[in-house]
């Protein structure tokens, strides 16, 4: 790989790393806010924010996994992982059951929230991938 291509790959990885770090920081800030609310008035938190906290934790898990891949310093591996996740989530959203038919209401709610997070992550990953494919590496 020539020097120009190495620099372009490094710029793309840096852009992805920067966006991933920003998303993780935002999720951590949200989770900290929800934790504070939960500790002050759990009943109020549970009624109004527990679903949001669950979704933040799911997004945080996904972005931390992506951060590990990015930290391995391989643009090819990173793009492959992101595309694999987009394809897997898209297949699940298109072919999977919209509703879960468990007798446990919380489990059914978690299933729906998981689908919402997958939709959001697919949009976010596609935006990052499109930016890379269009040659933009702004951070």
Coordinates of C-alpha atoms in Angstrom, one line a residue:
X1 CA 0.0 0.0 0.0
X2 CA 1.5 3.4 -1.0
X3 CA 1.9 6.3 1.4
X4 CA -1.1 8.2 0.1
X5 CA -3.4 5.3 0.6
X6 CA -2.0 4.7 4.1
X7 CA -2.7 8.3 5.0
X8 CA -6.2 8.1 3.6
X9 CA -6.9 5.0 5.5
X10 CA -5.5 6.6 8.7
X11 CA -7.7 9.7 8.2
X12 CA -10.8 7.5 7.7
X13 CA -10.0 5.5 10.9
X14 CA -9.4 8.7 12.8
X15 CA -12.7 10.1 11.6
X16 CA -14.5 6.9 12.7
X17 CA -12.7 6.9 16.0
X18 CA -13.6 10.5 16.6
X19 CA -17.3 9.8 15.9
X20 CA -17.4 6.7 18.0
X21 CA -15.8 8.5 20.9
X22 CA -18.3 11.3 20.7
X23 CA -21.2 8.9 20.6
X24 CA -19.8 6.9 23.6
X25 CA -19.4 10.2 25.5
X26 CA -22.9 11.2 24.7
X27 CA -24.3 7.9 25.8
X28 CA -22.3 8.0 29.0
X29 CA -23.5 11.5 29.8
X30 CA -27.1 10.4 29.2
X31 CA -26.6 7.2 31.3
X32 CA -25.1 9.3 34.1
X33 CA -28.1 11.7 34.0
X34 CA -30.5 8.8 34.2
X35 CA -28.5 7.2 37.0
X36 CA -28.7 10.4 39.0
X37 CA -32.5 10.6 38.4
X38 CA -32.9 6.9 39.3
X39 CA -31.0 7.4 42.6
X40 CA -33.1 10.5 43.5
X41 CA -36.5 9.1 42.7
X42 CA -36.6 5.5 41.4
X43 CA -40.4 5.4 41.0
X44 CA -40.4 8.5 38.8
X45 CA -37.3 7.3 36.9
X46 CA -38.9 3.9 36.3
X47 CA -42.1 5.3 35.0
X48 CA -40.5 8.0 32.7
X49 CA -37.0 7.1 31.8
X50 CA -36.3 3.4 32.3
X51 CA -36.9 2.6 28.6
X52 CA -34.5 5.4 27.6
X53 CA -31.9 4.1 29.9
X54 CA -32.2 0.7 28.4
X55 CA -31.7 2.0 24.9
X56 CA -28.7 4.1 26.0
X57 CA -27.1 1.0 27.5
X58 CA -27.7 -1.0 24.3
X59 CA -26.2 1.8 22.1
X60 CA -23.2 2.1 24.5
X61 CA -22.5 -1.7 24.2
X62 CA -22.6 -1.5 20.4
X63 CA -20.3 1.5 20.2
X64 CA -17.9 0.1 22.7
X65 CA -17.6 -3.0 20.5
X66 CA -17.0 -0.8 17.5
X67 CA -14.4 1.1 19.4
X68 CA -12.5 -2.1 20.1
X69 CA -12.5 -2.9 16.4
X70 CA -11.3 0.6 15.5
X71 CA -8.5 0.4 18.0
X72 CA -7.1 -2.6 16.1
X73 CA -6.0 0.0 13.5
X74 CA -7.4 -1.8 10.4
X75 CA -9.7 0.2 8.2
X76 CA -10.7 -2.9 6.3
X77 CA -11.6 -4.8 9.5
X78 CA -13.6 -1.7 10.8
X79 CA -15.6 -1.2 7.6
X80 CA -16.2 -5.0 7.4
X81 CA -17.5 -5.1 11.0
X82 CA -19.7 -2.0 10.4
X83 CA -21.1 -3.4 7.2
X84 CA -21.7 -6.8 8.9
X85 CA -23.6 -5.1 11.7
X86 CA -25.7 -3.1 9.3
X87 CA -26.6 -6.2 7.3
X88 CA -27.3 -8.3 10.4
X89 CA -29.5 -5.6 12.0
X90 CA -31.3 -4.9 8.7
X91 CA -32.0 -8.6 8.2
X92 CA -33.3 -8.8 11.8
X93 CA -35.5 -5.7 11.3
X94 CA -36.9 -6.9 8.0
X95 CA -37.3 -10.6 8.7
X96 CA -37.6 -10.8 12.5
X97 CA -40.8 -10.7 14.4
X98 CA -42.0 -7.1 15.2
X99 CA -43.5 -8.3 18.5
X100 CA -42.2 -10.9 20.8
X101 CA -45.0 -13.1 22.2
X102 CA -43.6 -13.8 25.7
X103 CA -45.8 -13.8 28.8
X104 CA -43.3 -11.4 30.3
X105 CA -44.3 -7.8 29.5
X106 CA -40.8 -6.5 30.3
X107 CA -39.2 -9.0 27.9
X108 CA -41.6 -7.9 25.1
X109 CA -40.8 -4.2 25.8
X110 CA -37.1 -5.0 25.7
X111 CA -37.6 -6.7 22.3
X112 CA -39.2 -3.6 20.9
X113 CA -36.6 -1.3 22.4
X114 CA -33.8 -3.4 20.9
X115 CA -35.4 -3.0 17.5
X116 CA -35.5 0.8 17.9
X117 CA -31.8 0.8 18.8
X118 CA -31.0 -1.4 15.8
X119 CA -32.8 1.1 13.6
X120 CA -30.9 4.0 15.0
X121 CA -27.5 2.3 14.8
X122 CA -28.2 1.2 11.2
X123 CA -28.9 4.9 10.3
X124 CA -25.8 6.1 12.2
X125 CA -23.5 3.5 10.7
X126 CA -24.8 4.1 7.2
X127 CA -24.1 7.8 7.6
X128 CA -20.5 7.1 8.7
X129 CA -20.0 4.6 5.8
X130 CA -21.5 7.0 3.3
X131 CA -19.2 9.8 4.4
X132 CA -16.2 7.4 4.0
X133 CA -17.4 6.3 0.5
X134 CA -17.8 9.9 -0.5
X135 CA -14.3 10.6 0.5
X136 CA -15.1 12.9 3.3
X137 CA -13.1 12.5 6.5
X138 CA -14.2 15.5 8.5
X139 CA -14.3 14.8 12.2

